[in-house]
Short mmCIF file of C-alpha atoms (C1' of nucleotides) in Angstrom, two decimals:
data_model
loop_
_atom_site.label_atom_id
_atom_site.label_comp_id
_atom_site.label_asym_id
_atom_site.label_seq_id
_atom_site.Cartn_x
_atom_site.Cartn_y
_atom_site.Cartn_z
CA MET R 1 23.71 10.67 2.71
CA SER R 2 22.90 6.96 4.34
CA SER R 3 25.38 5.42 1.89
CA GLU R 4 24.26 1.75 1.22
CA THR R 5 24.19 -0.15 4.51
CA ALA R 6 23.64 -3.15 2.22
CA PRO R 7 20.09 -4.60 2.88
CA PRO R 8 20.81 -8.54 3.01
CA ALA R 9 18.08 -10.25 1.03
CA GLU R 10 17.78 -7.30 -1.48
CA ARG R 11 18.10 -8.57 -4.78
CA ALA R 12 18.16 -12.23 -3.95
CA THR R 13 14.74 -12.93 -4.60
CA GLY R 14 15.47 -14.06 -8.32
CA PRO R 15 15.21 -17.79 -9.31
CA GLY R 16 18.23 -18.50 -11.43
CA SER R 17 21.11 -17.00 -9.60
CA ARG R 18 23.54 -18.42 -7.36
CA GLY R 19 23.13 -19.36 -3.72
CA ARG R 20 19.97 -18.47 -2.03
CA TYR R 21 18.98 -18.27 1.14
CA PRO R 22 15.70 -20.05 1.30
CA LYS R 23 15.14 -19.97 4.98
CA GLY R 24 15.48 -16.10 4.89
CA VAL R 25 13.35 -15.33 1.63
CA LYS R 26 10.55 -17.85 3.10
CA ARG R 27 10.49 -15.65 6.15
CA ARG R 28 10.40 -12.45 4.24
CA GLN R 29 7.49 -13.53 2.28
CA GLU R 30 5.83 -14.19 5.52
CA ILE R 31 6.43 -10.76 6.73
CA LEU R 32 5.02 -9.20 3.57
CA ASP R 33 1.89 -11.41 3.68
CA ARG R 34 1.29 -10.79 7.37
CA ALA R 35 2.12 -6.70 6.50
CA ILE R 36 -0.72 -6.52 3.91
CA GLU R 37 -3.14 -8.25 6.45
CA VAL R 38 -2.30 -5.69 8.90
CA PHE R 39 -2.34 -2.72 6.50
CA ALA R 40 -5.88 -4.12 5.40
CA GLU R 41 -7.02 -3.74 9.11
CA VAL R 42 -5.61 -0.78 10.78
CA GLY R 43 -4.69 1.20 7.45
CA PHE R 44 -1.40 3.16 6.58
CA GLU R 45 -1.00 5.22 9.91
CA GLY R 46 -1.93 2.38 12.31
CA ALA R 47 0.55 -0.05 10.50
CA SER R 48 3.60 1.02 12.61
CA LEU R 49 6.55 -1.59 12.35
CA ARG R 50 5.82 -2.49 16.02
CA ALA R 51 2.29 -3.32 15.00
CA VAL R 52 3.41 -5.45 12.02
CA GLY R 53 6.25 -7.04 14.01
CA GLU R 54 3.38 -7.91 16.92
CA ALA R 55 1.17 -9.54 14.32
CA ILE R 56 4.15 -11.61 13.37
CA GLY R 57 5.48 -12.54 16.89
CA VAL R 58 8.48 -10.72 16.37
CA SER R 59 9.67 -7.64 17.58
CA HIS R 60 10.14 -4.14 15.29
CA ALA R 61 13.84 -4.22 14.97
CA ALA R 62 13.67 -7.88 13.48
CA LEU R 63 11.80 -6.53 10.57
CA ARG R 64 14.77 -4.36 9.60
CA ARG R 65 16.88 -7.62 8.54
CA TYR R 66 14.32 -7.98 5.74
CA PHE R 67 13.47 -4.64 4.70
CA ALA R 68 16.01 -1.73 5.59
CA THR R 69 13.36 1.15 6.36
CA ARG R 70 9.41 1.26 6.96
CA GLU R 71 9.33 2.79 3.48
CA GLU R 72 10.88 0.12 2.15
CA LEU R 73 8.68 -2.39 3.49
CA PHE R 74 5.77 -0.61 2.35
CA LEU R 75 6.78 -0.37 -1.10
CA GLU R 76 7.42 -4.25 -1.29
CA VAL R 77 3.75 -4.60 0.04
CA LEU R 78 2.61 -2.23 -2.99
CA ARG R 79 4.80 -4.24 -5.44
CA GLU R 80 3.49 -7.53 -4.22
CA LYS R 81 0.05 -6.51 -4.87
CA ASP R 82 0.94 -5.02 -8.30
CA ARG R 83 2.61 -8.80 -9.06
CA GLN R 84 -0.92 -10.46 -7.78
CA ALA R 85 -3.19 -8.13 -9.76
CA ILE R 86 -1.02 -8.73 -12.70
CA ALA R 87 -1.64 -12.20 -12.40
CA GLU R 88 -5.21 -12.04 -12.01
CA ALA R 89 -5.51 -9.58 -15.08
CA ARG R 90 -4.01 -12.28 -17.40
CA GLY R 91 -6.47 -14.00 -19.62
CA ARG R 92 -9.07 -11.40 -20.16
CA ASP R 93 -7.21 -9.42 -22.51
CA ASP R 94 -9.26 -8.55 -25.66
CA SER R 95 -9.73 -5.40 -27.86
CA ARG R 96 -11.99 -3.98 -25.65
CA LEU R 97 -10.88 -0.91 -23.26
CA GLY R 98 -11.93 -2.99 -20.07
CA LEU R 99 -12.01 0.02 -18.04
CA ALA R 100 -14.87 -1.17 -15.88
CA GLU R 101 -12.63 -4.71 -15.06
CA SER R 102 -9.75 -2.09 -14.15
CA LEU R 103 -12.06 -0.32 -11.69
CA ASP R 104 -13.20 -3.50 -10.27
CA ASP R 105 -9.38 -4.36 -9.69
CA TYR R 106 -9.04 -0.96 -8.29
CA ARG R 107 -12.03 -1.68 -5.73
CA SER R 108 -11.23 -4.92 -5.20
CA THR R 109 -8.18 -4.06 -2.55
CA VAL R 110 -9.68 -3.28 0.89
CA PRO R 111 -9.72 0.01 2.06
CA GLY R 112 -6.93 -0.16 4.04
CA LEU R 113 -4.52 -1.29 1.13
CA MET R 114 -6.37 1.71 -0.93
CA ALA R 115 -5.32 4.19 1.45
CA LEU R 116 -2.05 2.65 1.83
CA ARG R 117 -1.46 3.56 -2.22
CA HIS R 118 -2.64 6.73 -1.49
CA SER R 119 -0.56 7.67 1.44
CA MET R 120 2.36 6.15 -0.44
CA VAL R 121 1.80 8.43 -3.48
CA ALA R 122 1.76 11.30 -1.24
CA ARG R 123 4.97 10.52 0.40
CA ALA R 124 6.65 10.18 -2.79
CA LEU R 125 5.54 13.66 -3.72
CA GLU R 126 7.26 14.77 -0.56
CA LEU R 127 10.94 15.93 -0.73
CA GLY R 128 13.34 13.36 0.42
CA ASN R 129 11.68 10.17 -0.17
CA GLU R 130 13.71 9.19 -3.48
CA ARG R 131 12.99 5.41 -3.33
CA SER R 132 9.19 6.10 -3.39
CA ARG R 133 9.33 8.42 -5.91
CA ASP R 134 11.43 6.28 -8.29
CA PHE R 135 8.93 3.49 -7.52
CA PHE R 136 5.89 5.37 -8.50
CA ARG R 137 7.53 7.36 -11.56
CA THR R 138 8.09 4.17 -13.32
CA ARG R 139 5.02 2.52 -12.02
CA TYR R 140 2.98 5.01 -13.50
CA ALA R 141 5.33 5.26 -16.64
CA SER R 142 4.56 1.13 -17.21
CA LEU R 143 0.66 1.77 -16.51
CA ARG R 144 0.43 4.62 -19.23
CA ALA R 145 2.65 2.30 -21.24
CA GLU R 146 0.36 -0.60 -20.66
CA ALA R 147 -3.09 1.80 -21.49
CA LEU R 148 -1.13 2.93 -24.51
CA SER R 149 -1.06 -0.45 -25.98
CA THR R 150 -4.51 -1.13 -25.02
CA LEU R 151 -5.50 1.85 -26.52
CA LEU R 152 -3.73 1.15 -29.94
CA LEU R 153 -5.58 -2.31 -30.22
CA ALA R 154 -8.63 -0.80 -29.39
CA ARG R 155 -8.05 1.88 -32.12
CA GLU R 156 -7.23 -0.68 -34.67
CA ALA R 157 -10.46 -2.52 -33.46
CA GLY R 158 -12.09 0.63 -34.40
CA VAL R 159 -13.51 1.62 -30.70
CA VAL R 160 -11.57 4.40 -30.44
CA ARG R 161 -11.25 7.54 -32.55
CA ALA R 162 -8.44 7.77 -34.93
CA ASP R 163 -8.03 11.57 -34.30
CA ILE R 164 -6.42 11.66 -31.04
CA PRO R 165 -2.93 11.58 -29.50
CA LEU R 166 -2.88 7.98 -27.83
CA GLU R 167 -0.14 9.04 -25.74
CA ALA R 168 -2.19 12.16 -24.01
CA ALA R 169 -5.45 9.52 -24.09
CA ALA R 170 -3.07 6.84 -21.83
CA ALA R 171 -2.55 9.56 -19.46
CA LEU R 172 -5.99 10.50 -19.28
CA LEU R 173 -7.25 7.06 -18.54
CA ILE R 174 -4.85 6.46 -15.63
CA ALA R 175 -5.44 9.89 -14.36
CA THR R 176 -9.31 9.19 -14.42
CA LEU R 177 -9.24 6.06 -12.54
CA ASP R 178 -6.95 7.58 -9.62
CA GLY R 179 -9.03 10.73 -9.72
CA LEU R 180 -12.43 9.14 -9.57
CA SER R 181 -11.13 6.56 -7.04
CA THR R 182 -10.42 9.33 -4.86
CA GLN R 183 -13.92 10.84 -5.28
CA TRP R 184 -15.59 7.65 -4.73
CA LEU R 185 -13.49 6.62 -1.51
CA LEU R 186 -14.42 10.09 0.20
CA ASP R 187 -18.12 9.67 -1.00
CA PRO R 188 -19.28 6.47 -2.19
CA GLY R 189 -22.25 8.24 -3.62
CA VAL R 190 -20.34 9.33 -6.32
CA ASP R 191 -20.79 7.50 -9.55
CA ILE R 192 -17.38 6.44 -10.15
CA HIS R 193 -18.67 3.93 -12.96
CA GLY R 194 -20.90 6.62 -14.61
CA GLY R 195 -17.65 8.66 -15.05
CA ILE R 196 -15.78 5.37 -16.35
CA VAL R 197 -18.16 4.55 -18.97
CA LEU R 198 -18.43 8.31 -19.83
CA LEU R 199 -14.47 8.62 -20.93
CA GLU R 200 -14.96 5.17 -22.77
CA ARG R 201 -17.77 6.69 -24.74
CA LEU R 202 -16.26 10.09 -25.51
CA LEU R 203 -13.33 8.15 -26.71
CA GLU R 204 -15.37 6.41 -29.09
CA PRO R 205 -15.28 7.15 -32.75
CA ALA R 206 -18.52 8.65 -34.01
CA PRO R 207 -21.46 9.80 -31.92
CA ALA R 208 -24.73 8.20 -33.39
CA PRO R 209 -25.66 10.76 -35.69
CA ARG R 210 -29.44 11.34 -35.63
CA MET Z 1 -12.76 9.59 23.15
CA SER Z 2 -11.34 13.03 23.20
CA SER Z 3 -14.57 14.41 24.38
CA GLU Z 4 -14.37 18.36 23.15
CA THR Z 5 -12.40 20.25 25.16
CA ALA Z 6 -13.67 23.25 23.65
CA PRO Z 7 -10.67 24.99 21.76
CA PRO Z 8 -10.64 28.66 22.30
CA ALA Z 9 -11.06 30.69 19.01
CA GLU Z 10 -12.87 28.00 16.99
CA ARG Z 11 -15.69 29.93 15.44
CA ALA Z 12 -15.10 33.22 16.54
CA THR Z 13 -13.82 34.31 13.27
CA GLY Z 14 -16.81 35.72 11.84
CA PRO Z 15 -17.01 39.52 11.37
CA GLY Z 16 -20.22 40.35 12.68
CA SER Z 17 -20.83 38.62 15.77
CA ARG Z 18 -20.77 39.92 19.38
CA GLY Z 19 -17.63 40.76 21.09
CA ARG Z 20 -14.24 39.74 19.05
CA TYR Z 21 -10.63 39.38 20.13
CA PRO Z 22 -9.08 41.18 17.53
CA LYS Z 23 -5.61 40.22 18.98
CA GLY Z 24 -6.24 36.67 18.53
CA VAL Z 25 -7.58 36.45 15.22
CA LYS Z 26 -4.61 38.54 14.05
CA ARG Z 27 -2.33 36.02 15.59
CA ARG Z 28 -4.13 33.28 14.12
CA GLN Z 29 -3.87 34.83 10.98
CA GLU Z 30 -0.28 35.16 11.24
CA ILE Z 31 0.34 31.73 12.52
CA LEU Z 32 -1.54 30.64 9.48
CA ASP Z 33 0.60 32.88 6.89
CA ARG Z 34 3.69 31.54 8.24
CA ALA Z 35 2.54 27.77 8.39
CA ILE Z 36 1.93 28.41 4.49
CA GLU Z 37 5.61 29.35 4.21
CA VAL Z 38 6.92 26.67 6.27
CA PHE Z 39 4.85 24.13 4.21
CA ALA Z 40 6.02 25.57 1.08
CA GLU Z 41 9.72 25.06 2.43
CA VAL Z 42 9.51 21.72 3.66
CA GLY Z 43 6.64 20.17 2.85
CA PHE Z 44 4.28 18.32 4.86
CA GLU Z 45 5.96 15.87 6.49
CA GLY Z 46 8.87 18.30 7.81
CA ALA Z 47 6.37 20.78 9.01
CA SER Z 48 5.86 19.66 12.54
CA LEU Z 49 4.15 21.49 15.10
CA ARG Z 50 7.71 22.42 16.51
CA ALA Z 51 9.02 23.40 13.08
CA VAL Z 52 6.09 25.68 12.61
CA GLY Z 53 6.37 27.37 16.17
CA GLU Z 54 9.79 28.03 15.56
CA ALA Z 55 9.55 29.95 12.55
CA ILE Z 56 7.31 32.12 14.25
CA GLY Z 57 9.07 32.55 17.34
CA VAL Z 58 6.65 30.58 19.57
CA SER Z 59 6.73 27.27 21.37
CA HIS Z 60 4.91 24.60 19.74
CA ALA Z 61 2.61 24.41 22.46
CA ALA Z 62 1.53 27.92 21.96
CA LEU Z 63 0.06 26.83 18.59
CA ARG Z 64 -2.67 24.94 20.26
CA ARG Z 65 -4.27 27.90 21.49
CA TYR Z 66 -5.59 28.68 18.23
CA PHE Z 67 -5.52 25.13 16.47
CA ALA Z 68 -7.16 22.37 18.50
CA THR Z 69 -5.02 19.97 16.87
CA ARG Z 70 -2.29 19.54 13.89
CA GLU Z 71 -4.91 18.26 11.57
CA GLU Z 72 -7.12 21.24 12.21
CA LEU Z 73 -4.31 23.42 11.40
CA PHE Z 74 -3.85 21.58 8.17
CA LEU Z 75 -7.00 22.04 7.31
CA GLU Z 76 -7.24 25.68 7.96
CA VAL Z 77 -4.19 26.03 5.42
CA LEU Z 78 -5.99 24.12 2.81
CA ARG Z 79 -9.06 26.76 3.59
CA GLU Z 80 -6.83 29.55 3.33
CA LYS Z 81 -5.59 28.56 0.03
CA ASP Z 82 -8.83 27.82 -1.31
CA ARG Z 83 -10.16 30.92 -0.34
CA GLN Z 84 -6.92 32.83 -2.40
CA ALA Z 85 -7.62 30.70 -5.17
CA ILE Z 86 -11.44 31.67 -5.40
CA ALA Z 87 -10.39 35.25 -5.05
CA GLU Z 88 -8.02 35.08 -7.87
CA ALA Z 89 -10.26 33.22 -9.92
CA ARG Z 90 -12.98 36.00 -10.03
CA GLY Z 91 -13.55 37.84 -13.30
CA ARG Z 92 -12.07 35.21 -15.75
CA ASP Z 93 -15.43 33.57 -16.14
CA ASP Z 94 -16.35 33.38 -19.69
CA SER Z 95 -18.34 30.59 -21.25
CA ARG Z 96 -15.40 28.36 -22.24
CA LEU Z 97 -14.10 25.61 -20.07
CA GLY Z 98 -11.02 27.20 -18.82
CA LEU Z 99 -9.52 23.93 -17.85
CA ALA Z 100 -6.07 25.29 -18.71
CA GLU Z 101 -6.56 28.03 -16.16
CA SER Z 102 -7.81 25.56 -13.48
CA LEU Z 103 -4.45 23.84 -14.24
CA ASP Z 104 -2.46 27.06 -13.91
CA ASP Z 105 -4.09 27.15 -10.33
CA TYR Z 106 -3.01 23.70 -9.50
CA ARG Z 107 0.43 24.32 -10.57
CA SER Z 108 0.92 27.85 -9.22
CA THR Z 109 0.71 26.39 -5.84
CA VAL Z 110 4.41 25.73 -4.40
CA PRO Z 111 5.31 21.85 -4.68
CA GLY Z 112 5.08 21.83 -0.91
CA LEU Z 113 1.76 23.05 -0.93
CA MET Z 114 0.73 20.40 -3.42
CA ALA Z 115 2.30 17.95 -1.46
CA LEU Z 116 0.39 18.88 1.78
CA ARG Z 117 -2.71 18.59 -0.23
CA HIS Z 118 -2.02 15.27 -1.71
CA SER Z 119 -0.88 13.91 1.84
CA MET Z 120 -4.06 15.22 3.63
CA VAL Z 121 -6.25 13.41 0.92
CA ALA Z 122 -4.70 10.51 1.83
CA ARG Z 123 -5.03 11.01 5.59
CA ALA Z 124 -8.82 11.73 4.96
CA LEU Z 125 -8.92 8.10 3.20
CA GLU Z 126 -7.53 6.48 6.44
CA LEU Z 127 -9.69 5.51 9.34
CA GLY Z 128 -10.31 7.89 11.91
CA ASN Z 129 -9.46 11.28 10.72
CA GLU Z 130 -13.16 12.41 10.17
CA ARG Z 131 -12.41 15.88 10.29
CA SER Z 132 -10.07 15.57 7.19
CA ARG Z 133 -12.78 13.46 5.70
CA ASP Z 134 -15.59 15.60 5.97
CA PHE Z 135 -13.49 18.55 4.84
CA PHE Z 136 -12.67 16.66 1.47
CA ARG Z 137 -15.92 15.25 0.91
CA THR Z 138 -17.46 18.71 0.99
CA ARG Z 139 -14.68 20.14 -0.75
CA TYR Z 140 -15.35 17.88 -4.01
CA ALA Z 141 -18.77 18.09 -3.69
CA SER Z 142 -18.60 21.80 -4.28
CA LEU Z 143 -15.76 21.46 -7.32
CA ARG Z 144 -18.12 19.04 -8.65
CA ALA Z 145 -21.15 21.39 -8.19
CA GLU Z 146 -18.88 24.20 -9.58
CA ALA Z 147 -17.75 22.26 -12.87
CA LEU Z 148 -21.30 21.03 -13.33
CA SER Z 149 -22.62 24.78 -13.91
CA THR Z 150 -19.60 25.64 -16.01
CA LEU Z 151 -20.23 22.58 -17.91
CA LEU Z 152 -24.03 23.94 -18.21
CA LEU Z 153 -22.85 27.00 -19.69
CA ALA Z 154 -20.45 25.63 -21.85
CA ARG Z 155 -23.39 23.44 -23.50
CA GLU Z 156 -25.56 26.39 -23.72
CA ALA Z 157 -22.87 27.93 -25.61
CA GLY Z 158 -22.29 25.02 -28.04
CA VAL Z 159 -18.88 23.98 -26.97
CA VAL Z 160 -19.87 20.80 -25.27
CA ARG Z 161 -21.66 17.88 -26.61
CA ALA Z 162 -25.61 17.70 -25.74
CA ASP Z 163 -25.70 14.09 -25.35
CA ILE Z 164 -23.50 13.33 -22.28
CA PRO Z 165 -24.55 13.36 -18.58
CA LEU Z 166 -22.92 16.56 -17.12
CA GLU Z 167 -22.77 15.53 -13.76
CA ALA Z 168 -20.52 12.30 -14.73
CA ALA Z 169 -18.46 14.98 -16.94
CA ALA Z 170 -18.08 17.19 -13.70
CA ALA Z 171 -16.66 14.45 -11.67
CA LEU Z 172 -14.52 13.12 -14.50
CA LEU Z 173 -13.16 17.10 -14.89
CA ILE Z 174 -11.97 17.08 -11.47
CA ALA Z 175 -10.62 13.66 -11.28
CA THR Z 176 -8.82 14.68 -14.53
CA LEU Z 177 -6.92 17.57 -13.05
CA ASP Z 178 -6.30 15.61 -9.85
CA GLY Z 179 -4.95 12.52 -11.27
CA LEU Z 180 -2.86 14.46 -14.31
CA SER Z 181 -1.29 16.67 -11.58
CA THR Z 182 -0.24 13.22 -9.85
CA GLN Z 183 1.61 11.86 -12.67
CA TRP Z 184 2.97 15.38 -13.62
CA LEU Z 185 4.46 16.06 -9.77
CA LEU Z 186 6.14 12.59 -10.13
CA ASP Z 187 7.33 12.95 -13.63
CA PRO Z 188 7.46 16.69 -15.25
CA GLY Z 189 7.87 14.82 -18.76
CA VAL Z 190 4.23 13.92 -18.79
CA ASP Z 191 2.36 16.36 -20.81
CA ILE Z 192 -0.32 17.37 -18.70
CA HIS Z 193 -1.44 20.29 -20.77
CA GLY Z 194 -2.01 17.73 -23.60
CA GLY Z 195 -4.35 15.73 -21.38
CA ILE Z 196 -6.06 18.37 -20.49
CA VAL Z 197 -7.03 19.73 -23.97
CA LEU Z 198 -7.65 16.16 -25.10
CA LEU Z 199 -10.50 15.85 -22.60
CA GLU Z 200 -11.71 19.26 -23.62
CA ARG Z 201 -11.88 18.44 -27.16
CA LEU Z 202 -13.24 14.83 -26.26
CA LEU Z 203 -16.18 17.14 -25.01
CA GLU Z 204 -16.60 19.13 -28.02
CA PRO Z 205 -19.70 18.55 -30.05
CA ALA Z 206 -18.59 17.33 -33.55
CA PRO Z 207 -15.32 16.17 -34.66
CA ALA Z 208 -14.56 18.00 -37.81
CA PRO Z 209 -15.58 15.59 -40.42
CA ARG Z 210 -13.22 14.94 -43.16
"C1'" DG E 1 -5.38 35.78 27.33
"C1'" DT E 2 -0.88 34.25 26.10
"C1'" DC E 3 2.73 31.50 26.17
"C1'" DT E 4 6.76 28.60 28.38
"C1'" DA E 5 7.80 24.46 30.70
"C1'" DT E 6 7.19 19.94 31.04
"C1'" DA E 7 5.77 15.07 30.75
"C1'" DC E 8 3.80 11.57 28.25
"C1'" DA E 9 2.98 7.65 24.78
"C1'" DG E 10 4.30 6.63 20.54
"C1'" DG E 11 6.99 6.54 16.34
"C1'" DG E 12 11.34 4.79 13.40
"C1'" DA E 13 16.29 4.07 13.28
"C1'" DT E 14 20.26 2.11 15.66
"C1'" DA E 15 23.99 -0.33 18.68
"C1'" DG E 16 25.33 -4.39 20.49
"C1'" DA E 17 24.26 -8.69 23.28
"C1'" DC E 18 23.07 -13.71 22.54
"C1'" DG Y 1 18.63 -14.11 13.24
"C1'" DT Y 2 16.30 -12.14 16.68
"C1'" DC Y 3 16.27 -9.85 21.00
"C1'" DT Y 4 16.75 -5.66 24.37
"C1'" DA Y 5 17.83 -1.05 25.32
"C1'" DT Y 6 18.44 3.43 23.81
"C1'" DC Y 7 18.09 7.67 20.89
"C1'" DC Y 8 15.86 11.38 19.23
"C1'" DC Y 9 11.55 12.80 17.36
"C1'" DT Y 10 7.00 13.33 17.19
"C1'" DG Y 11 1.58 15.03 18.71
"C1'" DT Y 12 -0.94 15.88 22.63
"C1'" DA Y 13 -1.86 17.31 27.16
"C1'" DT Y 14 -1.54 19.81 31.54
"C1'" DA Y 15 0.74 23.22 34.57
"C1'" DG Y 16 1.52 27.83 35.85
"C1'" DA Y 17 4.19 32.35 34.70
"C1'" DC Y 18 3.03 37.14 33.32
#
DNA sequence: GTCTATACAGGGATAGAC
DNA sequence: GTCTATCCCTGTATAGAC
């Protein structure tokens, strides 16, 4: 049952708590950063704990002082990338849908990291990997919530049809980004941008009557 | 470099060729069928070659007489499932889009096999796995082609708007099925059916004016 | 022709020394 | 905190029995 072996610096990253281990969190962040680089280079399968450790100049066993398991390290990498993406996304929030920008976010990540995300989602779908499952379930939930609020604004601004259920539309938006990216990753000839703008157009209120 | 060690029964499955090994192809098919069962039970990660071999009552080394590599076995499983799906899909081809039916196809597959497909796509995105890459690239290409011809029929029947690029719409359809399924697999509370019918409605010619 | 036996390199997890 | 040593599992590869 793997009953809670109490990983050291688990939830000790909050800034305003009691006593911290400044050395510890710093090292942890360093591992995270180097791990991202390794993923970007060799992808998910190539990024063994030993490979990551070697890139830092540390044995693979040492990594487990900061990340209880390989899966945990992977999830933390994704969390970190999400944080970075959110930080970059600030400041360009208008009432437009802005799907093209979301797409650029998606694509800006190096190929290795895109593969990482896909591999992690796949793992989350497997039996057993509850941690990954929970992570992605809440991640997609918040993605949908974010899309929903954007859609609400867009509808008020009049750029989205008023007769469609926005919850379904939100799920549809996220699904489109995911699915088109998959096809584009497999075959760069696929016009992913065309698919995005098509969906954006389909959501618009009235097709110009002529 | 792994320079072509000539796998035995590689392309010897065609029915009308020269001399066959009837015993061989039968055994191969048996392995395939049992492998599908194992995948359905334990998923992608749990289905090691040794596990599959054990389920058949054979050593793992024996499997490699029929499938040059683990990846090859996996791909063959997916090919087999595709064949079955195509066979079942015959007979219900009207001019409707029929997305709901496609969804049922998607869902009918046991969880383990859905995870298998996702895991294989993820692997195909990784560097190196060219076989998987090729398989899914052509697979998605033919899925899009199929969707395109369906969309053409639907447009002629008047159930799809005439002012949209159907190639982009085809990619969008496939992407939606993929993406929504991912969300639904992670969280059964997601109304995947709602997303599908929404897209179908968005593609319809004119929203009832009122 | 088909399969078992066996070896190899590499993976993640873990225990205990320093 | 980090290491080394070890365990058990994986896919791959080869030799040889029948």
